[in-house]
Amino acid sequence: MENNKTFEEYLQSLDKILRSLEDKQISLEDAVKGYTMGLEISKKCYEILNSSEELVVKKMTDSGLVDFDKE
């Protein structure tokens, strides 16, 4: 899996995988491969979102805009 994709590109990949998994004619082997790839892409999306949240929180607290509690 490419690591230089944008969040939006990963979402498009997930959408494509989801559509293929919804196909009634997909083989079990292809379904398992798609599911596995979807999990990997979901993990990457989570990492991007988490990193972005940390960056926003840091910027907000560093600039004194807000006393932000992540929890």
C-alpha positions as a printed Julia matrix, in Angstrom:
71×3 Matrix{Float64}:
   0.0     0.0    0.0
   1.27    3.45  -0.91
   2.02    5.68   2.06
   2.0     8.97   0.17
  -1.73    9.1   -0.55
  -3.93   11.81   0.86
  -6.72   11.1    3.31
  -9.25   11.67   0.54
  -7.47    9.19  -1.73
  -7.57    6.58   1.02
 -11.31    7.21   1.43
 -11.81    6.73  -2.31
  -9.91    3.43  -2.08
 -12.14    2.34   0.81
 -15.23    3.25  -1.19
 -14.01    1.18  -4.14
 -13.3    -1.8   -1.88
 -16.72   -1.47  -0.25
 -18.45   -1.47  -3.64
 -16.53   -4.59  -4.68
 -17.44   -6.34  -1.43
 -21.11   -5.56  -2.04
 -20.92   -7.4   -5.37
 -22.73  -10.71  -4.98
 -20.41  -12.34  -7.55
 -17.16  -11.7   -5.65
 -15.18  -14.8   -4.72
 -14.46  -15.58  -1.09
 -10.72  -15.16  -1.71
 -11.22  -11.72  -3.27
 -13.61  -10.72  -0.48
 -11.04  -11.64   2.18
  -8.31   -9.75   0.29
 -10.55   -6.7   -0.03
 -11.56   -6.85   3.62
  -7.92   -7.13   4.71
  -6.89   -4.23   2.51
  -9.84   -2.21   3.81
  -8.67   -2.77   7.38
  -5.16   -1.59   6.48
  -6.52    1.52   4.77
  -8.84    2.21   7.73
  -5.85    2.03  10.05
  -3.95    4.5    7.87
  -6.96    6.87   7.87
  -7.13    6.67  11.65
  -3.42    7.48  11.9
  -3.85   10.51   9.61
  -6.86   11.76  11.6
  -5.11   11.24  14.92
  -1.99   13.05  13.7
  -4.08   15.92  12.37
  -5.96   16.22  15.65
  -2.71   16.32  17.6
  -1.39   19.04  15.3
  -4.54   21.16  15.68
  -4.56   20.76  19.46
  -0.87   21.71  19.65
  -1.39   24.77  17.45
  -4.39   25.87  19.5
  -2.68   25.46  22.85
   0.64   26.94  21.66
  -1.13   30.06  20.42
  -3.14   30.37  23.62
  -6.44   30.27  21.76
  -8.07   27.8   24.08
  -7.41   25.65  27.11
  -8.08   22.43  25.27
  -8.55   19.1   27.04
  -8.15   16.21  24.58
  -9.95   13.76  26.8
